[in-house]
Amino acid sequence: MTSTTPIVEGTYVYDIVQSKRGRPLNRLCLSLKESANRDQFVDDENAYCDRFGLDDDLKKAVLERDWVQMLDLGGSIFYIIKLAAIDKKSMQDLGGIFTGMTTEDFIAELRAGGRSFD
Amino acid sequence: MTSTTPIVEGTYVYDIVQSKRGRPLNRLCLSLKESANRDQFVDDENAYCDRFGLDDDLKKAVLERDWVQMLDLGGSIFYIIKLAAIDKKSMQDLGGIFTGMTTEDFIAELRAGGRSFD
Amino acid sequence: MTEIIWGLGTSHVPSIGAAMDNEKAQDEYWKPLFDGYAPAREWMAENTPDVAVIIYNDHANALGLEMIPTFAIGTDDHFNVADEGYGPRKVPNVRGHAEMSEHILVQLVNDGFDMTVCQELDVDHGLTVPLSVYCPEPGEQWPCQVIPILVNVLQYPQPTAQRCLALGEALGRAIRSFPGDLKVAVFGTGGMSHQLSGARAGLINEKFDREFLRDIKENPERLAALTREDYIREAGSEGLEMIMWLIMRGAIGDDIERVHETYHVPASNTAAALTLFAPVTAS
Amino acid sequence: MTEIIWGLGTSHVPSIGAAMDNEKAQDEYWKPLFDGYAPAREWMAENTPDVAVIIYNDHANALGLEMIPTFAIGTDDHFNVADEGYGPRKVPNVRGHAEMSEHILVQLVNDGFDMTVCQELDVDHGLTVPLSVYCPEPGEQWPCQVIPILVNVLQYPQPTAQRCLALGEALGRAIRSFPGDLKVAVFGTGGMSHQLSGARAGLINEKFDREFLRDIKENPERLAALTREDYIREAGSEGLEMIMWLIMRGAIGDDIERVHETYHVPASNTAAALTLFAPVTAS
Ligand SMILES: [Fe+3]
Ligand SMILES: [Fe+3]
């Protein structure tokens, strides 16, 4: 591995290695732009995952809504948010999950000026 | 019109203006890569043209196999050749048509060293 | 001679668009942000461009990950507003300027910028929110034609900040060399600091943002010298979007004054800001 | 240190592939072409690279016209052979080199080349015919991994010849800086003079081609200074493809010797040629 991708703690620096790992998941999420596809997904999540060729790890992460695992496996936040929208989850809900906070606490921190990491 | 596209006599210099003009035609031709689509095209050329949104001029050129007109209307030779293949026409057959020669004469000129334009 | 009459740096947060679309601009939460926009909006309403060149990034609405261009330009004369998964924003579709975009494309390629040409493009909030920041109530039609320029900010390796500034300088030359006497505005969009995912989700770095706002006028070379890693560490993985402001800054040039500036925390997950520059007119 | 062991300039005419696939290489029509290849093939068979970087253009088989990159790189570790409308060529699919392609991508972007990243790509005759020119009988598997680099030669504005030479120089630096001690070959493909459509269809300009073959070694700067219009006028609208040879030439550098050269008219509609360069080893 000769990747020069910067390593920044607490941060996904999305690169082509990640992108390749998460291709089937991101393709699935992109398809959810269309409402007919959203209906099919909701109807049979398992079959929908198979249709997009998700391997067992990716499928498990989707079915269990393990958002951290999805990112670890190469999901892009801009794609995954389209899956979250089906569950009526907002970016703040996900922010809470990523940081181990309640949504309310996460929003409160943002309103207080955001989270600082000096 | 402020296009800076070079003008070279006897030559299509394919640019984005041409490309935009010929979009439906080129999209149709690209679809012919797939054999199921080729069958559908052969089955009902008129309907197939409509499906790809060809306007009357483009449709007429396709149905009449007016190869020069297709190029004049923004067809790209790399796309149009996929339509020619359905008619079992080669690039040399088209070369004959573009130059007003028989295929045999066109091939003979190529074998004699090609056509020269000094 | 075609001239650049202003340059706008602005965040393009989707919720800013949603707040306008749902008429929440006067809500307690949103009012300070929109009040901050007001003076710039008034000034821009009196200085209307014929064409807006909008530098932005797509957010998984028009481009997939199978093919990611570093820099792309939309050359069509019509761009539909993308359906981002909830139906398209209720704003007008976007009219392009095919001749000027072709001119810009050719000049940029001649200048050694390896542009990707998008002949078909749906435009997402990255482009339409900045248009709404400029013009909150367009009615049936946006008041200007639009040339979209897309930048890869989502996937490493993004273009360097230095390359973005250089692209902006070439873009300025390209715009000014377009025949006729059109008035053009250039939008740099994205930012300010924010990070959507990972343990640092919710990051906002006001100090970095304020220094960026200062130096985007005073010292763009300092901002251009920052690495991608600097931007990600200081401004968050999505804060890197700010490199797109440098393209606007390169285009409008050095001889400028700041018409207005505002900074607001947060617009949902993001520090949001606006800065408006105009060329100093020779006296 | 990773090194570039040879550079090959070669036409990529589909009928050359078809002649090999249909075992017509000994036919009266094709024999002179393939006899001309023989000495280069023997030399290359004794100097086998681990990785081939192949500069080519897609011919409406993988990319549509909705999005045209100036320069793109395929970063996958597998590329299927494209179905160009008659079923795929009966040659092995292509193995990529994901790590080296990522390295090259990052170095090129850092060097100011605005690459498009193709994470999925079917490769057409533009890439597979040159592979067959190198290795006529691969058996089950091509003898090297491949990194595809795509160039827009189909739609104006193509990159300038000067920009292609500069990309090649940066590509050479990027390859040589890859950790390890791999051996790399660089292929510049396309040309020679030909024009498929219009009243000048059938154009072949042997004088231009022979001077190009001479100067691709002796004076690439002259070839880089020619405009797109020069190439189109002299070599035909599709002869412009020769700008891709300049990328190979830039990569392999100035300190080279010509191992072999051959020129043949016509390979169907095209003047076909091959030139093989190797670095001069310090004595
Ligand atoms: Fe954004
Ligand atoms: Fe070719």
PDB file of N, CA and C in Angstrom, chain A residues 32-93:
ATOM      1  N   LEU A  32     -31.469   5.167  -4.713  1.00  0.00           N
ATOM      2  CA  LEU A  32     -32.601   5.561  -3.863  1.00  0.00           C
ATOM      3  C   LEU A  32     -33.083   6.979  -4.155  1.00  0.00           C
ATOM      4  N   LYS A  33     -32.394   7.661  -5.059  1.00  0.00           N
ATOM      5  CA  LYS A  33     -32.897   8.953  -5.545  1.00  0.00           C
ATOM      6  C   LYS A  33     -34.282   8.803  -6.151  1.00  0.00           C
ATOM      7  N   GLU A  34     -34.549   7.634  -6.723  1.00  0.00           N
ATOM      8  CA  GLU A  34     -35.830   7.453  -7.420  1.00  0.00           C
ATOM      9  C   GLU A  34     -36.842   6.753  -6.527  1.00  0.00           C
ATOM     10  N   SER A  35     -38.047   7.319  -6.508  1.00  0.00           N
ATOM     11  CA  SER A  35     -39.020   6.855  -5.521  1.00  0.00           C
ATOM     12  C   SER A  35     -39.443   5.420  -5.785  1.00  0.00           C
ATOM     13  N   ALA A  36     -39.497   4.986  -7.054  1.00  0.00           N
ATOM     14  CA  ALA A  36     -39.840   3.596  -7.335  1.00  0.00           C
ATOM     15  C   ALA A  36     -38.812   2.665  -6.688  1.00  0.00           C
ATOM     16  N   ASN A  37     -37.550   3.066  -6.747  1.00  0.00           N
ATOM     17  CA  ASN A  37     -36.508   2.248  -6.120  1.00  0.00           C
ATOM     18  C   ASN A  37     -36.632   2.245  -4.600  1.00  0.00           C
ATOM     19  N   ARG A  38     -36.990   3.401  -4.032  1.00  0.00           N
ATOM     20  CA  ARG A  38     -37.172   3.450  -2.579  1.00  0.00           C
ATOM     21  C   ARG A  38     -38.257   2.470  -2.157  1.00  0.00           C
ATOM     22  N   ASP A  39     -39.331   2.430  -2.929  1.00  0.00           N
ATOM     23  CA  ASP A  39     -40.413   1.496  -2.601  1.00  0.00           C
ATOM     24  C   ASP A  39     -39.913   0.048  -2.652  1.00  0.00           C
ATOM     25  N   GLN A  40     -39.148  -0.266  -3.692  1.00  0.00           N
ATOM     26  CA  GLN A  40     -38.643  -1.638  -3.804  1.00  0.00           C
ATOM     27  C   GLN A  40     -37.703  -1.981  -2.660  1.00  0.00           C
ATOM     28  N   PHE A  41     -36.894  -1.027  -2.287  1.00  0.00           N
ATOM     29  CA  PHE A  41     -35.972  -1.255  -1.173  1.00  0.00           C
ATOM     30  C   PHE A  41     -36.750  -1.553   0.100  1.00  0.00           C
ATOM     31  N   VAL A  42     -37.718  -0.701   0.409  1.00  0.00           N
ATOM     32  CA  VAL A  42     -38.497  -0.873   1.632  1.00  0.00           C
ATOM     33  C   VAL A  42     -39.236  -2.207   1.612  1.00  0.00           C
ATOM     34  N   ASP A  43     -39.674  -2.577   0.435  1.00  0.00           N
ATOM     35  CA  ASP A  43     -40.439  -3.804   0.264  1.00  0.00           C
ATOM     36  C   ASP A  43     -39.631  -5.052   0.620  1.00  0.00           C
ATOM     37  N   ASP A  44     -38.373  -5.078   0.181  1.00  0.00           N
ATOM     38  CA  ASP A  44     -37.542  -6.256   0.452  1.00  0.00           C
ATOM     39  C   ASP A  44     -36.077  -5.820   0.445  1.00  0.00           C
ATOM     40  N   GLU A  45     -35.642  -5.376   1.624  1.00  0.00           N
ATOM     41  CA  GLU A  45     -34.285  -4.822   1.719  1.00  0.00           C
ATOM     42  C   GLU A  45     -33.236  -5.855   1.340  1.00  0.00           C
ATOM     43  N   ASN A  46     -33.459  -7.062   1.775  1.00  0.00           N
ATOM     44  CA  ASN A  46     -32.498  -8.128   1.521  1.00  0.00           C
ATOM     45  C   ASN A  46     -32.294  -8.357   0.017  1.00  0.00           C
ATOM     46  N   ALA A  47     -33.400  -8.485  -0.685  1.00  0.00           N
ATOM     47  CA  ALA A  47     -33.315  -8.724  -2.126  1.00  0.00           C
ATOM     48  C   ALA A  47     -32.680  -7.527  -2.834  1.00  0.00           C
ATOM     49  N   TYR A  48     -33.008  -6.334  -2.344  1.00  0.00           N
ATOM     50  CA  TYR A  48     -32.460  -5.128  -2.970  1.00  0.00           C
ATOM     51  C   TYR A  48     -30.935  -5.089  -2.810  1.00  0.00           C
ATOM     52  N   CYS A  49     -30.472  -5.475  -1.648  1.00  0.00           N
ATOM     53  CA  CYS A  49     -29.018  -5.538  -1.418  1.00  0.00           C
ATOM     54  C   CYS A  49     -28.374  -6.551  -2.368  1.00  0.00           C
ATOM     55  N   ASP A  50     -29.016  -7.684  -2.541  1.00  0.00           N
ATOM     56  CA  ASP A  50     -28.469  -8.693  -3.447  1.00  0.00           C
ATOM     57  C   ASP A  50     -28.400  -8.161  -4.877  1.00  0.00           C
ATOM     58  N   ARG A  51     -29.449  -7.437  -5.257  1.00  0.00           N
ATOM     59  CA  ARG A  51     -29.488  -6.908  -6.615  1.00  0.00           C
ATOM     60  C   ARG A  51     -28.284  -6.010  -6.895  1.00  0.00           C
ATOM     61  N   PHE A  52     -27.812  -5.300  -5.865  1.00  0.00           N
ATOM     62  CA  PHE A  52     -26.670  -4.404  -6.057  1.00  0.00           C
ATOM     63  C   PHE A  52     -25.341  -5.069  -5.684  1.00  0.00           C
ATOM     64  N   GLY A  53     -25.396  -6.387  -5.419  1.00  0.00           N
ATOM     65  CA  GLY A  53     -24.147  -7.123  -5.225  1.00  0.00           C
ATOM     66  C   GLY A  53     -23.421  -6.804  -3.935  1.00  0.00           C
ATOM     67  N   LEU A  54     -24.143  -6.423  -2.887  1.00  0.00           N
ATOM     68  CA  LEU A  54     -23.478  -6.180  -1.605  1.00  0.00           C
ATOM     69  C   LEU A  54     -22.968  -7.493  -1.032  1.00  0.00           C
ATOM     70  N   ASP A  55     -21.742  -7.474  -0.564  1.00  0.00           N
ATOM     71  CA  ASP A  55     -21.241  -8.673   0.103  1.00  0.00           C
ATOM     72  C   ASP A  55     -21.861  -8.745   1.506  1.00  0.00           C
ATOM     73  N   ASP A  56     -21.543  -9.816   2.225  1.00  0.00           N
ATOM     74  CA  ASP A  56     -22.204 -10.049   3.513  1.00  0.00           C
ATOM     75  C   ASP A  56     -21.991  -8.898   4.496  1.00  0.00           C
ATOM     76  N   ASP A  57     -20.749  -8.384   4.538  1.00  0.00           N
ATOM     77  CA  ASP A  57     -20.463  -7.308   5.491  1.00  0.00           C
ATOM     78  C   ASP A  57     -21.268  -6.053   5.172  1.00  0.00           C
ATOM     79  N   LEU A  58     -21.293  -5.687   3.899  1.00  0.00           N
ATOM     80  CA  LEU A  58     -22.041  -4.486   3.510  1.00  0.00           C
ATOM     81  C   LEU A  58     -23.531  -4.695   3.767  1.00  0.00           C
ATOM     82  N   LYS A  59     -24.013  -5.878   3.425  1.00  0.00           N
ATOM     83  CA  LYS A  59     -25.436  -6.131   3.592  1.00  0.00           C
ATOM     84  C   LYS A  59     -25.833  -6.054   5.063  1.00  0.00           C
ATOM     85  N   LYS A  60     -25.029  -6.673   5.903  1.00  0.00           N
ATOM     86  CA  LYS A  60     -25.307  -6.640   7.344  1.00  0.00           C
ATOM     87  C   LYS A  60     -25.356  -5.191   7.847  1.00  0.00           C
ATOM     88  N   ALA A  61     -24.397  -4.387   7.398  1.00  0.00           N
ATOM     89  CA  ALA A  61     -24.360  -2.989   7.839  1.00  0.00           C
ATOM     90  C   ALA A  61     -25.627  -2.251   7.409  1.00  0.00           C
ATOM     91  N   VAL A  62     -26.094  -2.538   6.200  1.00  0.00           N
ATOM     92  CA  VAL A  62     -27.313  -1.869   5.720  1.00  0.00           C
ATOM     93  C   VAL A  62     -28.526  -2.353   6.500  1.00  0.00           C
ATOM     94  N   LEU A  63     -28.685  -3.660   6.596  1.00  0.00           N
ATOM     95  CA  LEU A  63     -29.890  -4.209   7.228  1.00  0.00           C
ATOM     96  C   LEU A  63     -29.965  -3.802   8.698  1.00  0.00           C
ATOM     97  N   GLU A  64     -28.809  -3.714   9.351  1.00  0.00           N
ATOM     98  CA  GLU A  64     -28.791  -3.336  10.767  1.00  0.00           C
ATOM     99  C   GLU A  64     -28.664  -1.837  10.962  1.00  0.00           C
ATOM    100  N   ARG A  65     -28.589  -1.105   9.856  1.00  0.00           N
ATOM    101  CA  ARG A  65     -28.398   0.344   9.925  1.00  0.00           C
ATOM    102  C   ARG A  65     -27.210   0.688  10.828  1.00  0.00           C
ATOM    103  N   ASP A  66     -26.108  -0.010  10.541  1.00  0.00           N
ATOM    104  CA  ASP A  66     -24.880   0.270  11.289  1.00  0.00           C
ATOM    105  C   ASP A  66     -24.117   1.342  10.502  1.00  0.00           C
ATOM    106  N   TRP A  67     -24.434   2.597  10.808  1.00  0.00           N
ATOM    107  CA  TRP A  67     -23.938   3.714  10.003  1.00  0.00           C
ATOM    108  C   TRP A  67     -22.427   3.846  10.067  1.00  0.00           C
ATOM    109  N   VAL A  68     -21.872   3.584  11.228  1.00  0.00           N
ATOM    110  CA  VAL A  68     -20.409   3.662  11.345  1.00  0.00           C
ATOM    111  C   VAL A  68     -19.757   2.583  10.484  1.00  0.00           C
ATOM    112  N   GLN A  69     -20.316   1.396  10.558  1.00  0.00           N
ATOM    113  CA  GLN A  69     -19.766   0.307   9.764  1.00  0.00           C
ATOM    114  C   GLN A  69     -19.878   0.610   8.256  1.00  0.00           C
ATOM    115  N   MET A  70     -20.985   1.208   7.861  1.00  0.00           N
ATOM    116  CA  MET A  70     -21.118   1.571   6.443  1.00  0.00           C
ATOM    117  C   MET A  70     -19.978   2.485   6.003  1.00  0.00           C
ATOM    118  N   LEU A  71     -19.657   3.466   6.835  1.00  0.00           N
ATOM    119  CA  LEU A  71     -18.558   4.373   6.487  1.00  0.00           C
ATOM    120  C   LEU A  71     -17.227   3.632   6.503  1.00  0.00           C
ATOM    121  N   ASP A  72     -17.040   2.767   7.508  1.00  0.00           N
ATOM    122  CA  ASP A  72     -15.788   2.004   7.581  1.00  0.00           C
ATOM    123  C   ASP A  72     -15.594   1.146   6.333  1.00  0.00           C
ATOM    124  N   LEU A  73     -16.688   0.701   5.765  1.00  0.00           N
ATOM    125  CA  LEU A  73     -16.613  -0.185   4.591  1.00  0.00           C
ATOM    126  C   LEU A  73     -16.681   0.600   3.278  1.00  0.00           C
ATOM    127  N   GLY A  74     -16.442   1.895   3.327  1.00  0.00           N
ATOM    128  CA  GLY A  74     -16.313   2.636   2.082  1.00  0.00           C
ATOM    129  C   GLY A  74     -17.573   3.345   1.629  1.00  0.00           C
ATOM    130  N   GLY A  75     -18.570   3.392   2.482  1.00  0.00           N
ATOM    131  CA  GLY A  75     -19.720   4.217   2.135  1.00  0.00           C
ATOM    132  C   GLY A  75     -19.320   5.683   2.163  1.00  0.00           C
ATOM    133  N   SER A  76     -19.890   6.465   1.272  1.00  0.00           N
ATOM    134  CA  SER A  76     -19.661   7.912   1.287  1.00  0.00           C
ATOM    135  C   SER A  76     -20.852   8.554   1.984  1.00  0.00           C
ATOM    136  N   ILE A  77     -20.577   9.522   2.842  1.00  0.00           N
ATOM    137  CA  ILE A  77     -21.649  10.162   3.606  1.00  0.00           C
ATOM    138  C   ILE A  77     -22.704  10.759   2.684  1.00  0.00           C
ATOM    139  N   PHE A  78     -22.290  11.224   1.508  1.00  0.00           N
ATOM    140  CA  PHE A  78     -23.265  11.849   0.602  1.00  0.00           C
ATOM    141  C   PHE A  78     -24.184  10.808  -0.043  1.00  0.00           C
ATOM    142  N   TYR A  79     -23.743   9.564  -0.036  1.00  0.00           N
ATOM    143  CA  TYR A  79     -24.592   8.489  -0.545  1.00  0.00           C
ATOM    144  C   TYR A  79     -25.439   7.920   0.590  1.00  0.00           C
ATOM    145  N   ILE A  80     -24.794   7.700   1.722  1.00  0.00           N
ATOM    146  CA  ILE A  80     -25.479   7.077   2.857  1.00  0.00           C
ATOM    147  C   ILE A  80     -26.643   7.929   3.353  1.00  0.00           C
ATOM    148  N   ILE A  81     -26.524   9.240   3.193  1.00  0.00           N
ATOM    149  CA  ILE A  81     -27.613  10.101   3.666  1.00  0.00           C
ATOM    150  C   ILE A  81     -28.913   9.796   2.914  1.00  0.00           C
ATOM    151  N   LYS A  82     -28.789   9.258   1.709  1.00  0.00           N
ATOM    152  CA  LYS A  82     -30.012   8.916   0.959  1.00  0.00           C
ATOM    153  C   LYS A  82     -30.702   7.674   1.550  1.00  0.00           C
ATOM    154  N   LEU A  83     -29.923   6.831   2.194  1.00  0.00           N
ATOM    155  CA  LEU A  83     -30.510   5.701   2.920  1.00  0.00           C
ATOM    156  C   LEU A  83     -31.115   6.199   4.237  1.00  0.00           C
ATOM    157  N   ALA A  84     -30.407   7.094   4.886  1.00  0.00           N
ATOM    158  CA  ALA A  84     -30.916   7.647   6.150  1.00  0.00           C
ATOM    159  C   ALA A  84     -32.256   8.342   5.933  1.00  0.00           C
ATOM    160  N   ALA A  85     -32.402   8.977   4.776  1.00  0.00           N
ATOM    161  CA  ALA A  85     -33.641   9.711   4.494  1.00  0.00           C
ATOM    162  C   ALA A  85     -34.847   8.770   4.477  1.00  0.00           C
ATOM    163  N   ILE A  86     -34.621   7.540   4.063  1.00  0.00           N
ATOM    164  CA  ILE A  86     -35.718   6.563   4.054  1.00  0.00           C
ATOM    165  C   ILE A  86     -36.201   6.304   5.474  1.00  0.00           C
ATOM    166  N   ASP A  87     -35.266   6.307   6.413  1.00  0.00           N
ATOM    167  CA  ASP A  87     -35.620   6.115   7.825  1.00  0.00           C
ATOM    168  C   ASP A  87     -36.020   7.427   8.484  1.00  0.00           C
ATOM    169  N   LYS A  88     -36.133   8.473   7.669  1.00  0.00           N
ATOM    170  CA  LYS A  88     -36.447   9.804   8.194  1.00  0.00           C
ATOM    171  C   LYS A  88     -35.414  10.264   9.224  1.00  0.00           C
ATOM    172  N   LYS A  89     -34.185   9.874   8.989  1.00  0.00           N
ATOM    173  CA  LYS A  89     -33.099  10.349   9.843  1.00  0.00           C
ATOM    174  C   LYS A  89     -32.414  11.529   9.166  1.00  0.00           C
ATOM    175  N   SER A  90     -32.081  12.537   9.959  1.00  0.00           N
ATOM    176  CA  SER A  90     -31.411  13.726   9.430  1.00  0.00           C
ATOM    177  C   SER A  90     -29.900  13.588   9.597  1.00  0.00           C
ATOM    178  N   MET A  91     -29.171  14.539   9.016  1.00  0.00           N
ATOM    179  CA  MET A  91     -27.722  14.567   9.184  1.00  0.00           C
ATOM    180  C   MET A  91     -27.367  14.760  10.656  1.00  0.00           C
ATOM    181  N   GLN A  92     -28.240  15.439  11.395  1.00  0.00           N
ATOM    182  CA  GLN A  92     -27.975  15.617  12.832  1.00  0.00           C
ATOM    183  C   GLN A  92     -28.171  14.306  13.590  1.00  0.00           C
ATOM    184  N   ASP A  93     -29.152  13.525  13.175  1.00  0.00           N
ATOM    185  CA  ASP A  93     -29.306  12.205  13.793  1.00  0.00           C
ATOM    186  C   ASP A  93     -28.035  11.377  13.585  1.00  0.00           C
TER     187      ASP A  93
END
